[in-house]
Amino acid sequence: LYNTNSFVSLQELKDEAISDCSRAIDLDPEYLRALLRRAELYEKTEKLDEALEDYKQVLERDPNNSGARRACMRLPQQIQERNEKLKEEMIGTYCTRTHHISLLLT
């Protein structure tokens, strides 16, 4: 029970930190540190598409940012792998349901 509560609290803290970064960026769109921090938080919370977009914006403003550059090289592969896994899971679920329905109809 304690571990579950800790996880929820940690997730809530990350979500709150993302919101704080977003507010800071709204106030100052050139605030690179907030943009970079939000990208890192997105990545940690498995919001990879959002993370990649933020890292790209960092690179547009600071082409020498090595962390953002590495992330822009790493994340597309991770996004593709995640999408393939989701696709396989969806196909597997669909096939299983179709099989169960065909059994019910026979």
Short mmCIF file of N, CA, C and O in Angstrom, two decimals:
data_model
loop_
_atom_site.label_atom_id
_atom_site.label_comp_id
_atom_site.label_asym_id
_atom_site.label_seq_id
_atom_site.Cartn_x
_atom_site.Cartn_y
_atom_site.Cartn_z
N LEU A 1 0.83 -1.19 0.00
CA LEU A 1 0.00 0.00 0.00
C LEU A 1 0.87 1.25 0.00
O LEU A 1 0.63 2.18 -0.74
N TYR A 2 1.93 1.24 0.78
CA TYR A 2 2.81 2.40 0.86
C TYR A 2 3.44 2.71 -0.50
O TYR A 2 3.47 3.84 -0.94
N ASN A 3 3.92 1.67 -1.18
CA ASN A 3 4.57 1.86 -2.48
C ASN A 3 3.61 2.44 -3.50
O ASN A 3 3.98 3.30 -4.29
N THR A 4 2.38 1.97 -3.52
CA THR A 4 1.38 2.49 -4.45
C THR A 4 1.13 3.97 -4.18
O THR A 4 1.09 4.77 -5.10
N ASN A 5 0.99 4.33 -2.93
CA ASN A 5 0.78 5.73 -2.59
C ASN A 5 1.98 6.59 -2.97
O ASN A 5 1.83 7.71 -3.42
N SER A 6 3.17 6.06 -2.80
CA SER A 6 4.37 6.79 -3.18
C SER A 6 4.41 7.02 -4.67
O SER A 6 4.76 8.09 -5.13
N PHE A 7 4.05 6.01 -5.45
CA PHE A 7 4.04 6.14 -6.90
C PHE A 7 3.05 7.21 -7.33
O PHE A 7 3.37 8.04 -8.15
N VAL A 8 1.86 7.18 -6.76
CA VAL A 8 0.85 8.17 -7.12
C VAL A 8 1.36 9.56 -6.77
O VAL A 8 1.26 10.49 -7.56
N SER A 9 1.96 9.71 -5.62
CA SER A 9 2.47 11.02 -5.22
C SER A 9 3.58 11.49 -6.15
O SER A 9 3.61 12.65 -6.53
N LEU A 10 4.46 10.60 -6.52
CA LEU A 10 5.55 10.96 -7.43
C LEU A 10 5.00 11.36 -8.78
O LEU A 10 5.44 12.35 -9.38
N GLN A 11 4.02 10.61 -9.29
CA GLN A 11 3.40 10.95 -10.57
C GLN A 11 2.72 12.31 -10.49
O GLN A 11 2.83 13.13 -11.41
N GLU A 12 2.02 12.55 -9.41
CA GLU A 12 1.34 13.85 -9.23
C GLU A 12 2.35 14.98 -9.17
O GLU A 12 2.12 16.05 -9.74
N LEU A 13 3.48 14.75 -8.51
CA LEU A 13 4.51 15.78 -8.45
C LEU A 13 5.08 16.07 -9.83
O LEU A 13 5.32 17.24 -10.18
N LYS A 14 5.29 15.04 -10.62
CA LYS A 14 5.80 15.24 -11.98
C LYS A 14 4.79 16.01 -12.82
O LYS A 14 5.16 16.93 -13.56
N ASP A 15 3.52 15.65 -12.70
CA ASP A 15 2.48 16.36 -13.45
C ASP A 15 2.40 17.82 -13.03
O ASP A 15 2.24 18.71 -13.87
N GLU A 16 2.54 18.06 -11.74
CA GLU A 16 2.52 19.43 -11.24
C GLU A 16 3.74 20.21 -11.75
O GLU A 16 3.64 21.38 -12.13
N ALA A 17 4.88 19.55 -11.78
CA ALA A 17 6.10 20.20 -12.28
C ALA A 17 5.96 20.53 -13.77
O ALA A 17 6.39 21.60 -14.21
N ILE A 18 5.33 19.64 -14.53
CA ILE A 18 5.08 19.92 -15.95
C ILE A 18 4.19 21.15 -16.09
O ILE A 18 4.45 22.04 -16.90
N SER A 19 3.16 21.22 -15.26
CA SER A 19 2.26 22.39 -15.29
C SER A 19 3.00 23.67 -14.93
O SER A 19 2.79 24.72 -15.56
N ASP A 20 3.87 23.58 -13.94
CA ASP A 20 4.66 24.76 -13.55
C ASP A 20 5.56 25.22 -14.69
O ASP A 20 5.66 26.42 -14.97
N CYS A 21 6.20 24.27 -15.35
CA CYS A 21 7.06 24.62 -16.49
C CYS A 21 6.24 25.24 -17.61
O CYS A 21 6.67 26.23 -18.22
N SER A 22 5.06 24.69 -17.86
CA SER A 22 4.20 25.23 -18.92
C SER A 22 3.79 26.66 -18.60
O SER A 22 3.79 27.52 -19.50
N ARG A 23 3.48 26.93 -17.35
CA ARG A 23 3.12 28.30 -16.96
C ARG A 23 4.30 29.24 -17.14
O ARG A 23 4.15 30.37 -17.62
N ALA A 24 5.48 28.79 -16.77
CA ALA A 24 6.68 29.62 -16.92
C ALA A 24 6.94 29.91 -18.40
O ALA A 24 7.29 31.04 -18.76
N ILE A 25 6.74 28.92 -19.24
CA ILE A 25 6.93 29.10 -20.69
C ILE A 25 5.88 30.05 -21.25
O ILE A 25 6.18 30.88 -22.12
N ASP A 26 4.65 29.95 -20.75
CA ASP A 26 3.60 30.87 -21.19
C ASP A 26 3.97 32.31 -20.85
O ASP A 26 3.72 33.23 -21.64
N LEU A 27 4.56 32.51 -19.68
CA LEU A 27 4.95 33.85 -19.26
C LEU A 27 6.17 34.36 -20.03
O LEU A 27 6.29 35.55 -20.31
N ASP A 28 7.08 33.44 -20.34
CA ASP A 28 8.30 33.81 -21.07
C ASP A 28 8.65 32.70 -22.04
O ASP A 28 9.35 31.75 -21.69
N PRO A 29 8.18 32.80 -23.29
CA PRO A 29 8.41 31.75 -24.27
C PRO A 29 9.90 31.49 -24.56
O PRO A 29 10.24 30.44 -25.12
N GLU A 30 10.77 32.38 -24.19
CA GLU A 30 12.21 32.19 -24.41
C GLU A 30 12.91 31.54 -23.22
O GLU A 30 14.14 31.41 -23.23
N TYR A 31 12.17 31.14 -22.22
CA TYR A 31 12.74 30.55 -21.01
C TYR A 31 13.17 29.11 -21.31
O TYR A 31 12.42 28.15 -21.11
N LEU A 32 14.39 28.96 -21.79
CA LEU A 32 14.89 27.66 -22.24
C LEU A 32 15.01 26.64 -21.11
O LEU A 32 14.76 25.45 -21.32
N ARG A 33 15.39 27.09 -19.95
CA ARG A 33 15.54 26.15 -18.84
C ARG A 33 14.20 25.48 -18.52
O ARG A 33 14.16 24.27 -18.27
N ALA A 34 13.12 26.24 -18.53
CA ALA A 34 11.80 25.66 -18.27
C ALA A 34 11.39 24.71 -19.39
O ALA A 34 10.82 23.64 -19.14
N LEU A 35 11.71 25.08 -20.63
CA LEU A 35 11.39 24.22 -21.76
C LEU A 35 12.17 22.91 -21.70
O LEU A 35 11.62 21.82 -21.91
N LEU A 36 13.44 23.00 -21.37
CA LEU A 36 14.27 21.81 -21.24
C LEU A 36 13.80 20.93 -20.08
O LEU A 36 13.72 19.71 -20.20
N ARG A 37 13.47 21.56 -18.97
CA ARG A 37 12.99 20.81 -17.80
C ARG A 37 11.68 20.09 -18.12
O ARG A 37 11.49 18.93 -17.76
N ARG A 38 10.77 20.79 -18.85
CA ARG A 38 9.50 20.16 -19.21
C ARG A 38 9.74 18.98 -20.15
O ARG A 38 9.12 17.93 -20.01
N ALA A 39 10.68 19.14 -21.08
CA ALA A 39 11.01 18.04 -22.00
C ALA A 39 11.50 16.82 -21.20
O ALA A 39 11.09 15.69 -21.47
N GLU A 40 12.36 17.06 -20.23
CA GLU A 40 12.87 15.97 -19.40
C GLU A 40 11.75 15.30 -18.62
O GLU A 40 11.71 14.07 -18.50
N LEU A 41 10.84 16.10 -18.09
CA LEU A 41 9.72 15.55 -17.33
C LEU A 41 8.78 14.76 -18.25
O LEU A 41 8.28 13.70 -17.87
N TYR A 42 8.53 15.29 -19.43
CA TYR A 42 7.71 14.55 -20.39
C TYR A 42 8.33 13.19 -20.68
O TYR A 42 7.65 12.17 -20.73
N GLU A 43 9.64 13.19 -20.87
CA GLU A 43 10.32 11.93 -21.16
C GLU A 43 10.21 10.96 -19.99
O GLU A 43 9.93 9.77 -20.17
N LYS A 44 10.37 11.45 -18.78
CA LYS A 44 10.28 10.60 -17.59
C LYS A 44 8.87 10.05 -17.38
O LYS A 44 8.70 9.01 -16.76
N THR A 45 7.87 10.77 -17.86
CA THR A 45 6.48 10.32 -17.72
C THR A 45 5.99 9.63 -18.98
O THR A 45 4.78 9.43 -19.15
N GLU A 46 6.92 9.26 -19.86
CA GLU A 46 6.65 8.50 -21.07
C GLU A 46 5.75 9.25 -22.06
O GLU A 46 5.05 8.62 -22.87
N LYS A 47 5.77 10.56 -22.01
CA LYS A 47 5.09 11.39 -23.01
C LYS A 47 6.14 11.78 -24.05
O LYS A 47 6.59 12.92 -24.13
N LEU A 48 6.53 10.76 -24.82
CA LEU A 48 7.70 10.91 -25.68
C LEU A 48 7.50 11.89 -26.82
O LEU A 48 8.43 12.62 -27.19
N ASP A 49 6.30 11.93 -27.39
CA ASP A 49 6.04 12.87 -28.49
C ASP A 49 6.17 14.31 -28.01
O ASP A 49 6.78 15.15 -28.69
N GLU A 50 5.60 14.59 -26.83
CA GLU A 50 5.67 15.93 -26.27
C GLU A 50 7.12 16.29 -25.93
O GLU A 50 7.57 17.41 -26.15
N ALA A 51 7.85 15.31 -25.40
CA ALA A 51 9.26 15.54 -25.06
C ALA A 51 10.05 15.91 -26.31
O ALA A 51 10.83 16.86 -26.31
N LEU A 52 9.84 15.16 -27.38
CA LEU A 52 10.57 15.42 -28.62
C LEU A 52 10.27 16.82 -29.15
O LEU A 52 11.19 17.54 -29.57
N GLU A 53 9.02 17.22 -29.10
CA GLU A 53 8.66 18.57 -29.57
C GLU A 53 9.37 19.65 -28.75
O GLU A 53 9.87 20.63 -29.29
N ASP A 54 9.40 19.47 -27.43
CA ASP A 54 10.09 20.44 -26.59
C ASP A 54 11.59 20.47 -26.86
O ASP A 54 12.20 21.53 -26.95
N TYR A 55 12.19 19.29 -27.02
CA TYR A 55 13.63 19.24 -27.31
C TYR A 55 13.92 19.92 -28.65
O TYR A 55 14.94 20.62 -28.79
N LYS A 56 13.05 19.74 -29.63
CA LYS A 56 13.24 20.41 -30.92
C LYS A 56 13.19 21.93 -30.76
O LYS A 56 13.98 22.65 -31.38
N GLN A 57 12.27 22.40 -29.93
CA GLN A 57 12.18 23.84 -29.69
C GLN A 57 13.44 24.35 -29.00
O GLN A 57 13.90 25.46 -29.29
N VAL A 58 13.97 23.57 -28.08
CA VAL A 58 15.22 23.95 -27.42
C VAL A 58 16.32 24.09 -28.46
O VAL A 58 17.07 25.07 -28.48
N LEU A 59 16.42 23.12 -29.36
CA LEU A 59 17.47 23.17 -30.40
C LEU A 59 17.30 24.34 -31.35
O LEU A 59 18.29 24.89 -31.83
N GLU A 60 16.05 24.71 -31.63
CA GLU A 60 15.82 25.88 -32.49
C GLU A 60 16.39 27.14 -31.86
O GLU A 60 16.92 28.01 -32.55
N ARG A 61 16.28 27.23 -30.56
CA ARG A 61 16.75 28.42 -29.85
C ARG A 61 18.21 28.32 -29.43
O ARG A 61 18.87 29.34 -29.26
N ASP A 62 18.66 27.09 -29.19
CA ASP A 62 20.05 26.87 -28.75
C ASP A 62 20.60 25.64 -29.47
O ASP A 62 20.59 24.54 -28.93
N PRO A 63 21.09 25.82 -30.70
CA PRO A 63 21.57 24.69 -31.50
C PRO A 63 22.74 23.94 -30.86
O PRO A 63 23.04 22.81 -31.26
N ASN A 64 23.41 24.54 -29.88
CA ASN A 64 24.56 23.90 -29.24
C ASN A 64 24.18 23.07 -28.01
O ASN A 64 25.06 22.54 -27.35
N ASN A 65 22.90 22.97 -27.71
CA ASN A 65 22.47 22.22 -26.54
C ASN A 65 22.62 20.72 -26.81
O ASN A 65 21.82 20.12 -27.53
N SER A 66 23.67 20.14 -26.25
CA SER A 66 23.98 18.73 -26.54
C SER A 66 22.94 17.77 -26.00
O SER A 66 22.66 16.74 -26.62
N GLY A 67 22.36 18.08 -24.84
CA GLY A 67 21.33 17.20 -24.27
C GLY A 67 20.11 17.11 -25.17
O GLY A 67 19.57 16.03 -25.42
N ALA A 68 19.68 18.27 -25.68
CA ALA A 68 18.53 18.29 -26.58
C ALA A 68 18.86 17.60 -27.90
O ALA A 68 18.04 16.87 -28.46
N ARG A 69 20.07 17.78 -28.38
CA ARG A 69 20.48 17.13 -29.62
C ARG A 69 20.46 15.60 -29.46
O ARG A 69 19.95 14.88 -30.32
N ARG A 70 21.01 15.11 -28.35
CA ARG A 70 21.01 13.66 -28.11
C ARG A 70 19.57 13.12 -28.02
O ARG A 70 19.26 12.07 -28.55
N ALA A 71 18.72 13.88 -27.34
CA ALA A 71 17.33 13.45 -27.19
C ALA A 71 16.63 13.40 -28.54
O ALA A 71 15.85 12.48 -28.81
N CYS A 72 16.92 14.36 -29.41
CA CYS A 72 16.30 14.39 -30.73
C CYS A 72 16.77 13.23 -31.60
O CYS A 72 16.09 12.84 -32.55
N MET A 73 17.93 12.68 -31.31
CA MET A 73 18.41 11.51 -32.04
C MET A 73 17.86 10.22 -31.42
O MET A 73 17.58 9.26 -32.12
N ARG A 74 17.65 10.21 -30.10
CA ARG A 74 17.23 9.02 -29.38
C ARG A 74 15.72 8.79 -29.42
O ARG A 74 15.25 7.67 -29.61
N LEU A 75 14.94 9.84 -29.25
CA LEU A 75 13.50 9.70 -29.07
C LEU A 75 12.74 9.16 -30.28
O LEU A 75 11.80 8.38 -30.10
N PRO A 76 13.08 9.55 -31.51
CA PRO A 76 12.30 8.99 -32.63
C PRO A 76 12.30 7.46 -32.65
O PRO A 76 11.25 6.85 -32.90
N GLN A 77 13.42 6.84 -32.34
CA GLN A 77 13.50 5.38 -32.29
C GLN A 77 12.62 4.85 -31.15
O GLN A 77 11.90 3.86 -31.33
N GLN A 78 12.67 5.50 -30.00
CA GLN A 78 11.85 5.05 -28.87
C GLN A 78 10.36 5.20 -29.19
O GLN A 78 9.55 4.34 -28.83
N ILE A 79 10.00 6.29 -29.86
CA ILE A 79 8.61 6.51 -30.25
C ILE A 79 8.16 5.43 -31.22
O ILE A 79 7.07 4.87 -31.08
N GLN A 80 9.00 5.12 -32.19
CA GLN A 80 8.67 4.08 -33.17
C GLN A 80 8.50 2.73 -32.48
O GLN A 80 7.54 2.00 -32.76
N GLU A 81 9.39 2.39 -31.57
CA GLU A 81 9.29 1.12 -30.85
C GLU A 81 8.01 1.07 -30.02
O GLU A 81 7.33 0.04 -29.98
N ARG A 82 7.69 2.18 -29.34
CA ARG A 82 6.46 2.23 -28.54
C ARG A 82 5.24 2.04 -29.44
O ARG A 82 4.33 1.29 -29.12
N ASN A 83 5.24 2.72 -30.59
CA ASN A 83 4.09 2.63 -31.50
C ASN A 83 3.94 1.21 -32.06
O ASN A 83 2.82 0.72 -32.20
N GLU A 84 5.06 0.57 -32.37
CA GLU A 84 5.01 -0.82 -32.86
C GLU A 84 4.46 -1.74 -31.78
O GLU A 84 3.65 -2.63 -32.07
N LYS A 85 4.89 -1.53 -30.55
CA LYS A 85 4.40 -2.36 -29.44
C LYS A 85 2.89 -2.17 -29.25
O LYS A 85 2.15 -3.14 -29.08
N LEU A 86 2.44 -0.92 -29.30
CA LEU A 86 1.01 -0.64 -29.17
C LEU A 86 0.22 -1.28 -30.31
O LEU A 86 -0.86 -1.84 -30.10
N LYS A 87 0.79 -1.20 -31.50
CA LYS A 87 0.14 -1.79 -32.67
C LYS A 87 0.00 -3.30 -32.49
O LYS A 87 -1.06 -3.86 -32.74
N GLU A 88 1.07 -3.95 -32.05
CA GLU A 88 1.03 -5.39 -31.83
C GLU A 88 0.01 -5.75 -30.75
O GLU A 88 -0.72 -6.74 -30.89
N GLU A 89 -0.05 -4.95 -29.69
CA GLU A 89 -1.02 -5.22 -28.62
C GLU A 89 -2.44 -5.07 -29.13
O GLU A 89 -3.31 -5.88 -28.80
N MET A 90 -2.68 -4.04 -29.95
CA MET A 90 -4.02 -3.83 -30.49
C MET A 90 -4.42 -4.97 -31.42
O MET A 90 -5.55 -5.46 -31.37
N ILE A 91 -3.49 -5.39 -32.27
CA ILE A 91 -3.79 -6.49 -33.19
C ILE A 91 -4.04 -7.77 -32.40
O ILE A 91 -4.98 -8.51 -32.69
N GLY A 92 -3.22 -8.02 -31.38
CA GLY A 92 -3.41 -9.20 -30.55
C GLY A 92 -4.76 -9.19 -29.85
O GLY A 92 -5.47 -10.20 -29.83
N THR A 93 -5.16 -8.04 -29.32
CA THR A 93 -6.45 -7.92 -28.65
C THR A 93 -7.58 -8.13 -29.65
O THR A 93 -8.54 -8.84 -29.38
N TYR A 94 -7.44 -7.53 -30.84
CA TYR A 94 -8.46 -7.69 -31.88
C TYR A 94 -8.59 -9.15 -32.29
O TYR A 94 -9.70 -9.67 -32.38
N CYS A 95 -7.47 -9.81 -32.52
CA CYS A 95 -7.50 -11.22 -32.94
C CYS A 95 -8.11 -12.10 -31.86
O CYS A 95 -8.89 -13.00 -32.15
N THR A 96 -7.77 -11.84 -30.61
CA THR A 96 -8.33 -12.62 -29.50
C THR A 96 -9.83 -12.42 -29.43
O THR A 96 -10.59 -13.39 -29.29
N ARG A 97 -10.29 -11.19 -29.55
CA ARG A 97 -11.73 -10.93 -29.50
C ARG A 97 -12.44 -11.56 -30.68
O ARG A 97 -13.52 -12.13 -30.54
N THR A 98 -11.85 -11.46 -31.85
CA THR A 98 -12.45 -12.06 -33.04
C THR A 98 -12.57 -13.56 -32.87
O THR A 98 -13.58 -14.17 -33.21
N HIS A 99 -11.52 -14.18 -32.32
CA HIS A 99 -11.54 -15.63 -32.09
C HIS A 99 -12.65 -16.00 -31.10
O HIS A 99 -13.40 -16.96 -31.33
N HIS A 100 -12.78 -15.22 -30.02
CA HIS A 100 -13.84 -15.51 -29.03
C HIS A 100 -15.21 -15.35 -29.64
O HIS A 100 -16.11 -16.16 -29.38
N ILE A 101 -15.39 -14.36 -30.46
CA ILE A 101 -16.69 -14.14 -31.10
C ILE A 101 -17.00 -15.29 -32.05
O ILE A 101 -18.13 -15.80 -32.07
N SER A 102 -15.99 -15.71 -32.82
CA SER A 102 -16.24 -16.84 -33.76
C SER A 102 -16.59 -18.11 -32.99
O SER A 102 -17.40 -18.90 -33.45
N LEU A 103 -15.97 -18.31 -31.83
CA LEU A 103 -16.32 -19.49 -31.02
C LEU A 103 -17.76 -19.41 -30.51
O LEU A 103 -18.45 -20.42 -30.43
N LEU A 104 -18.17 -18.20 -30.15
CA LEU A 104 -19.54 -18.03 -29.66
C LEU A 104 -20.56 -18.27 -30.76
O LEU A 104 -21.68 -18.73 -30.50
N LEU A 105 -20.19 -17.93 -31.97
CA LEU A 105 -21.14 -18.05 -33.09
C LEU A 105 -21.20 -19.47 -33.65
O LEU A 105 -22.14 -19.80 -34.39
N THR A 106 -20.23 -20.30 -33.32
CA THR A 106 -20.24 -21.67 -33.84
C THR A 106 -20.92 -22.63 -32.91
O THR A 106 -21.20 -22.45 -31.80
#
